[in-house]
CSV table of C-alpha atoms in Angstrom, one decimal:
chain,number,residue,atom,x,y,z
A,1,UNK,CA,0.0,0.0,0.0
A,2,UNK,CA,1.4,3.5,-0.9
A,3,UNK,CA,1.9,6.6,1.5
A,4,UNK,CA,-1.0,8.1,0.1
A,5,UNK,CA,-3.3,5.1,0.4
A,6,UNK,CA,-2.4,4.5,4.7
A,7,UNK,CA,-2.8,8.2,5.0
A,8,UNK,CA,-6.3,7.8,3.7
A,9,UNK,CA,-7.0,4.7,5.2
A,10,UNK,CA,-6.3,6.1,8.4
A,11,UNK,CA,-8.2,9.1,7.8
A,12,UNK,CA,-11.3,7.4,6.9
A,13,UNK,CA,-10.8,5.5,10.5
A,14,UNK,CA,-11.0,7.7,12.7
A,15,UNK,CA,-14.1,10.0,12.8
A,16,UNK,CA,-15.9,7.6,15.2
A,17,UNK,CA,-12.8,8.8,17.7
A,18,UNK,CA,-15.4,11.6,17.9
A,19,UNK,CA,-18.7,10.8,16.7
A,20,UNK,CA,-20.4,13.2,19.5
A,21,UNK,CA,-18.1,16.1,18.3
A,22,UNK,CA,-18.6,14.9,14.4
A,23,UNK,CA,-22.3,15.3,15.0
A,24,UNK,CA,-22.5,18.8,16.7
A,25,UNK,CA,-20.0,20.5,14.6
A,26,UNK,CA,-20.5,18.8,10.9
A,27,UNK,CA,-22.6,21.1,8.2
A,28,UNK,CA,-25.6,19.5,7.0
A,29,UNK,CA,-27.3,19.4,3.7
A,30,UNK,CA,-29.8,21.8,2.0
A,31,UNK,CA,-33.4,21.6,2.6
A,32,UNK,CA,-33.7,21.9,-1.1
A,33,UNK,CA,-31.0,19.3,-2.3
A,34,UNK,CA,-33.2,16.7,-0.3
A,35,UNK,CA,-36.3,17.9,-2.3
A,36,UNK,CA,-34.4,17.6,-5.4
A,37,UNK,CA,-33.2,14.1,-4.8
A,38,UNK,CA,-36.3,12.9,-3.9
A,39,UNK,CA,-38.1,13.9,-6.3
A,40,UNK,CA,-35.9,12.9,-9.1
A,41,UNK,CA,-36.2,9.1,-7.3
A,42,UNK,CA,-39.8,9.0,-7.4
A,43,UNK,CA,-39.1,6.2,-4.9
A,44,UNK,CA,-43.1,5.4,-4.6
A,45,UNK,CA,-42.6,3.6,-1.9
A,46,UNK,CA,-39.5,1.8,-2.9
A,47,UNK,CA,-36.6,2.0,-0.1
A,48,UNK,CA,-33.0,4.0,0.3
A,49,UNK,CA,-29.8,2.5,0.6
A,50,UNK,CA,-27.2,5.0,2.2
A,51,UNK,CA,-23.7,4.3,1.7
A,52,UNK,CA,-21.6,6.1,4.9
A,53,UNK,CA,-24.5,7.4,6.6
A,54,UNK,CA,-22.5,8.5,9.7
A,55,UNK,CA,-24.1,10.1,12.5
A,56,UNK,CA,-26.9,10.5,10.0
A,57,UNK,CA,-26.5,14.5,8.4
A,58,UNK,CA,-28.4,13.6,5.4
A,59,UNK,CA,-30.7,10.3,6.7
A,60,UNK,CA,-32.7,12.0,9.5
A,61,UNK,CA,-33.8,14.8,7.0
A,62,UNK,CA,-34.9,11.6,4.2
A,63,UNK,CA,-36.1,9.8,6.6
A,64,UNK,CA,-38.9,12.9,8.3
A,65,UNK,CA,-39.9,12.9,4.5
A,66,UNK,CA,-40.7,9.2,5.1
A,67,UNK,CA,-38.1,7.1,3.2
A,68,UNK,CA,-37.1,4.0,4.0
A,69,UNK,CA,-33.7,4.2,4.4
A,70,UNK,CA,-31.2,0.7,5.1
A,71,UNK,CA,-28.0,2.8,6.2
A,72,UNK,CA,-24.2,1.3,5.8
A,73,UNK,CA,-22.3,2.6,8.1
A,74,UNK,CA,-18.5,1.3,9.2
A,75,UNK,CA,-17.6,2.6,12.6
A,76,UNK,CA,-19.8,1.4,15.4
A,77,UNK,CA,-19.5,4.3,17.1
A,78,UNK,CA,-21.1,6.8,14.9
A,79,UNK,CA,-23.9,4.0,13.8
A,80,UNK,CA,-24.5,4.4,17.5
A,81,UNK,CA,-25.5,8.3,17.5
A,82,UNK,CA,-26.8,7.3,14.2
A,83,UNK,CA,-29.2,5.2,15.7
A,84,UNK,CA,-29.8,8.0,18.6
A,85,UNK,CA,-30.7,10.7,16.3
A,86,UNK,CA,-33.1,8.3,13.8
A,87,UNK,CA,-35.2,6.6,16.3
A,88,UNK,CA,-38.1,8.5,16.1
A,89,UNK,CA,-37.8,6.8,12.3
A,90,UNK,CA,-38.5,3.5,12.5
A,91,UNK,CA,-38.3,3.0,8.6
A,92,UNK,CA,-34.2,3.5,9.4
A,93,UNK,CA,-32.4,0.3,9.5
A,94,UNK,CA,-28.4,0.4,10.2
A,95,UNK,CA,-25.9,-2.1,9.2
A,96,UNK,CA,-22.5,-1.9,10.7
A,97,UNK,CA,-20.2,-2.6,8.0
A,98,UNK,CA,-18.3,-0.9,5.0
A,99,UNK,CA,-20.3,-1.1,1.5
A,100,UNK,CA,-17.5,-3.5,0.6
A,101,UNK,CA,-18.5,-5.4,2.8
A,102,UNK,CA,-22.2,-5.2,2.7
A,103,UNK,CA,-24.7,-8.0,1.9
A,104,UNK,CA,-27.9,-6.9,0.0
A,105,UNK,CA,-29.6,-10.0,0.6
A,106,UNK,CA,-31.1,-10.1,-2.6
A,107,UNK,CA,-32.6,-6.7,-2.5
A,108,UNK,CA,-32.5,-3.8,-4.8
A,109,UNK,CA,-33.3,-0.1,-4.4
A,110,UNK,CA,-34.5,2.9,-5.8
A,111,UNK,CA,-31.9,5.6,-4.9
A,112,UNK,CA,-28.5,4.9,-3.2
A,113,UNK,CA,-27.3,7.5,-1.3
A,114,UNK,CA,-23.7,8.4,-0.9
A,115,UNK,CA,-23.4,12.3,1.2
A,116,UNK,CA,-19.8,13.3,1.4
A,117,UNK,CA,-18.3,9.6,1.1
A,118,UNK,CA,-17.9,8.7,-1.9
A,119,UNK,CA,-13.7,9.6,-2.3
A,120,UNK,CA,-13.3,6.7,0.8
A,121,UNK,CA,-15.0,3.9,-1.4
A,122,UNK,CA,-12.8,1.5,-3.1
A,123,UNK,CA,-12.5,3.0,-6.3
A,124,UNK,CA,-12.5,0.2,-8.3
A,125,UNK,CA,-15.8,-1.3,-7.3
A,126,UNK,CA,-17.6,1.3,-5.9
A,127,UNK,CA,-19.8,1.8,-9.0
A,128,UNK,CA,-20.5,-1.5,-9.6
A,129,UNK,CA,-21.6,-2.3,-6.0
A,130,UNK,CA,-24.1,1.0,-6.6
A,131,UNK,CA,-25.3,-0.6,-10.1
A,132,UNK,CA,-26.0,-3.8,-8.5
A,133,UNK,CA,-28.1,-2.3,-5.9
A,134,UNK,CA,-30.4,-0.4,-7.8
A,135,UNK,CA,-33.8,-1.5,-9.5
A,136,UNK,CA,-33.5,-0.5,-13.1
A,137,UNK,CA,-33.9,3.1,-13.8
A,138,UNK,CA,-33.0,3.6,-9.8
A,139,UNK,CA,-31.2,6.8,-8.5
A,140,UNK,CA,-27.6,7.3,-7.4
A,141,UNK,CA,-27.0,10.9,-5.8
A,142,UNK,CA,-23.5,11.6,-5.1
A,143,UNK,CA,-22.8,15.1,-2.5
A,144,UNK,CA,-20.9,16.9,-0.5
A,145,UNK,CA,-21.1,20.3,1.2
A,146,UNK,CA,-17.7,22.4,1.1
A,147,UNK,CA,-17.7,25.2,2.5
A,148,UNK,CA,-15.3,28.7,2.1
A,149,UNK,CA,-14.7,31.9,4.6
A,150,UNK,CA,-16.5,35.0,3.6
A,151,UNK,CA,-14.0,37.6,5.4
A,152,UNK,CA,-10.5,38.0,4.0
A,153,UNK,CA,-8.5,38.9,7.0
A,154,UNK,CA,-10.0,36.2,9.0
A,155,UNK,CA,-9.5,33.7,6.1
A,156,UNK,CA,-5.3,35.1,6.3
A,157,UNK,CA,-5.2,35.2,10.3
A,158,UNK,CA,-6.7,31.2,9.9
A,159,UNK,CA,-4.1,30.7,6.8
A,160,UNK,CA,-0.7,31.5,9.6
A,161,UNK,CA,-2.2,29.0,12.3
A,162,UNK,CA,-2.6,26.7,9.7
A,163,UNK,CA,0.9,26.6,8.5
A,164,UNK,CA,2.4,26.8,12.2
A,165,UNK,CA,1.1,23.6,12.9
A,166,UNK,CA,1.1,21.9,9.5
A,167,UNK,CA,-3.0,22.1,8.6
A,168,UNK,CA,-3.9,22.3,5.0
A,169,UNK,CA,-7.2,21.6,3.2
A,170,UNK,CA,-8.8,23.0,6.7
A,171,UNK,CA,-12.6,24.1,5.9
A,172,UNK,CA,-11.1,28.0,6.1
A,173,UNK,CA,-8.5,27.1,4.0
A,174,UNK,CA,-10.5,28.5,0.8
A,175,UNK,CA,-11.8,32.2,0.4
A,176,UNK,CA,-15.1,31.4,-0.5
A,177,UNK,CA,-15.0,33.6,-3.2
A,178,UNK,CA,-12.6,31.0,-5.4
A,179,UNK,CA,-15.6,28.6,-5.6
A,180,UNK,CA,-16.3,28.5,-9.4
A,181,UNK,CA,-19.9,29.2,-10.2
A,182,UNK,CA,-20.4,24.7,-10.9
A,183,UNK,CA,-21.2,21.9,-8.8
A,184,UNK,CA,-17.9,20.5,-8.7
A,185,UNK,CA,-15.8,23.4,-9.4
A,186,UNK,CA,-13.7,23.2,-6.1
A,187,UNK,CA,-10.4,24.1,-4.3
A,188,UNK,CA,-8.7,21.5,-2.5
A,189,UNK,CA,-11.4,18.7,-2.1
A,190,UNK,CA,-12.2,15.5,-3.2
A,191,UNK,CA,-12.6,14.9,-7.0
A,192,UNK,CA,-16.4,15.1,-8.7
A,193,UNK,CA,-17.6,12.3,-9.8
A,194,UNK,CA,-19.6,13.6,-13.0
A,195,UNK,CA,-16.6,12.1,-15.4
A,196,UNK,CA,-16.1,9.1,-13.7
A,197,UNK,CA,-20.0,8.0,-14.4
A,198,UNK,CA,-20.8,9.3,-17.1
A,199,UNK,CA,-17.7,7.3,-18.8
A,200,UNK,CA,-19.6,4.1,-17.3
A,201,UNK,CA,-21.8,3.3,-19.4
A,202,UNK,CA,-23.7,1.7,-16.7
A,203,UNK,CA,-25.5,5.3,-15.9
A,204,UNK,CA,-27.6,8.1,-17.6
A,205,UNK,CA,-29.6,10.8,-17.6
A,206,UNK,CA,-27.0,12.7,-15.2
A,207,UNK,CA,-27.7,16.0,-13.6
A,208,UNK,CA,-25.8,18.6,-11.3
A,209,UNK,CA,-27.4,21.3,-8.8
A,210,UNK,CA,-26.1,23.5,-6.3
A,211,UNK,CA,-27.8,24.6,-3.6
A,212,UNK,CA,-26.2,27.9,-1.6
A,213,UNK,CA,-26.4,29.0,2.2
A,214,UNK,CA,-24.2,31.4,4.8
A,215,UNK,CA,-23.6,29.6,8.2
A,216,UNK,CA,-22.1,31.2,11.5
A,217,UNK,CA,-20.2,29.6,13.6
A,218,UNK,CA,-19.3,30.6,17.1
A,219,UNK,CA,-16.1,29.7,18.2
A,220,UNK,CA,-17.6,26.5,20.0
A,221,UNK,CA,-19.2,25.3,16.9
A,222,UNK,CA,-16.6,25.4,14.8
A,223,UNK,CA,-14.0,23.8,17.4
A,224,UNK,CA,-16.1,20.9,17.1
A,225,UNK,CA,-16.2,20.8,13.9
A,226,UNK,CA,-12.3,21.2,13.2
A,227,UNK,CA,-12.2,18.6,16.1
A,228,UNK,CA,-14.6,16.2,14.1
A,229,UNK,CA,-12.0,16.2,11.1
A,230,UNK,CA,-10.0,13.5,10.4
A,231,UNK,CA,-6.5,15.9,9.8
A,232,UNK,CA,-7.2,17.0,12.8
A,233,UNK,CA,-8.0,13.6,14.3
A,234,UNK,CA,-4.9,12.1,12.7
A,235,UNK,CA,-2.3,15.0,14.8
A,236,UNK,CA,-1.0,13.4,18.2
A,237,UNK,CA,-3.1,15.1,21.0
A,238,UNK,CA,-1.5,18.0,22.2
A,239,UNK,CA,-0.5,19.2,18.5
A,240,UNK,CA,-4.2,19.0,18.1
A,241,UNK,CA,-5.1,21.1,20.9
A,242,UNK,CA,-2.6,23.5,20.3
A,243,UNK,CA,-4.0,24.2,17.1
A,244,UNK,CA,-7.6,24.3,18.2
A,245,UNK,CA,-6.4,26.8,21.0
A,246,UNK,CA,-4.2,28.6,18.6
A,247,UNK,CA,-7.6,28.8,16.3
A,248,UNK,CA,-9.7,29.8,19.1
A,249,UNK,CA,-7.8,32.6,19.5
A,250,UNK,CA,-8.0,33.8,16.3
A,251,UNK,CA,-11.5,33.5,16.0
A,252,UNK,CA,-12.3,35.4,19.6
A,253,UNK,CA,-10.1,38.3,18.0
A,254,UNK,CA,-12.4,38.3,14.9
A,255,UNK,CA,-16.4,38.2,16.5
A,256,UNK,CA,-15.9,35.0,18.3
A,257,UNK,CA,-16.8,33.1,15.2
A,258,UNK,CA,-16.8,32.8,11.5
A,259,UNK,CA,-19.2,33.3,9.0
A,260,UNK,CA,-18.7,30.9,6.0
A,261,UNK,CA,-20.4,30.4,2.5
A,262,UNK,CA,-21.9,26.4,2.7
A,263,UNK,CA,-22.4,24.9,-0.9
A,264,UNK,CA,-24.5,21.6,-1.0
A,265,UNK,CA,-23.3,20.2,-4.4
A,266,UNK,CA,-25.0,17.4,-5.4
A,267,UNK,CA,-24.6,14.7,-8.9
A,268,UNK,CA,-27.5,12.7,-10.0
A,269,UNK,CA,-27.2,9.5,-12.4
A,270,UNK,CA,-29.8,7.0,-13.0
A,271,UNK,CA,-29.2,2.8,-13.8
A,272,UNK,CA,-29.7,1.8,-17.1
């Protein structure tokens, strides 16, 4: 396995470190990018697989618009507050496993769900384990929801932590004004998948949106957040608390919090 690959695989690991802090801090998804998936679905009744579901950002809002959602999730620890924060839903099942792993039991669905996951799926079989799910003509809707600092200064104050301590791709590591003006059309994140299916010939029909919100953050909130991430996770501890102290400070100097521009980007295939 190269450098790269262990860095990743040990990324991917350890958000259930802190699945409490992942929960509180982490950005969710547009009202309206849950509309639009849903309606482009049409699910009638058929269920929702959701690859990653984590401590469930994007399955508690499906789930209050009634879906029946089987969730694949990897590290017990966030199915757990998964679990917590669906169990008013009882149309929410969780499996504790990776998709890799996961046995569909001879079942097939009408949208598969992967929010902000997709980049930690095995590359190599992550779209046929999605094709092999899905009824014919079923869904896939691939998202994520970067985010980019509105104030200059802040964004440069943020920049000299950063590099002190050996940060980068850090959610205020982008100005949000170099966001191009397409889902997709990032700095410093995971690749879009638009290419990658739309050379399979295994999926049609595809479609981008993207939806666009301001969030505030007190210093707090975004703490938790930073803390939830897995470069930060990764750091031994006291590097990491320096650099959440060192952040804090910053932030209390600027408003106590930040004020960032939240994109919910979202890709939409269906099965042939």
């Amino acid at each position: 396995m190269a450098d790269g690959e262990q860095i990743d695989m040990a990324r991917s690991q350890v958000f259930g470190e802190a699945a409490d802090l992942y929960d509180r801090g982490r950005p969710g998804y547009a009202d309206a990018l849950v509309t639009e998936v849903l309606e482009y679905a049409a699910l009638d009744g058929r269920p929702a697989l959701e690859i990653g579901a984590g401590t469930g950002k994007a399955t508690a809002l499906l789930a209050a618009r009634g879906t029946e959602l089987e969730c694949v999730e990897p590290d017990p620890r966030m199915a757990a507050v998964l679990r917590r924060n669906t169990a008013a839903h009882p149309g929410v099942r969780v499996r504790v496993c990776t998709f890799e792993e996961w046995d569909p039991e001879g079942r097939r669905f009408g949208l598969v769900l992967a929010a902000t996951c997709w980049h930690w799926l095995d590359p190599d079989r992550r779209r046929d384990g999605v094709h092999a799910a899905l009824v014919p003509g079923g869904a896939v809707a691939l998202c994520w929801n970067p985010q980019g600092v509105r104030d200059p200064r802040l964004h440069a104050a943020l920049a000299e932590v950063d590099r002190r301590h050996g940060l980068d791709d850090t959610p205020h590591g982008v100005l949000a004004s170099h966001y191009g003006e397409l889902p997709g059309d990032w700095v410093g994140l995971p690749g879009w998948p638009e290419d990658e299916l739309r050379r399979d010939g295994r999926f049609t029909d595809l479609r981008t949106r993207r939806f666009r919100e301001e969030l505030h953050y007190g210093t707090d909130r975004y703490l938790a957040h930073l803390a939830s991430l897995s470069r930060y996770r990764i750091l031994p501890a006291d590097r990491r608390e320096q650099a959440l102290s060192d952040t804090a400070r910053v932030l209390d100097a600027h408003g106590g919090g930040i004020t960032m521009g939240h994109l919910s980007d979202l890709l939409l295939a269906r099965a042939r």
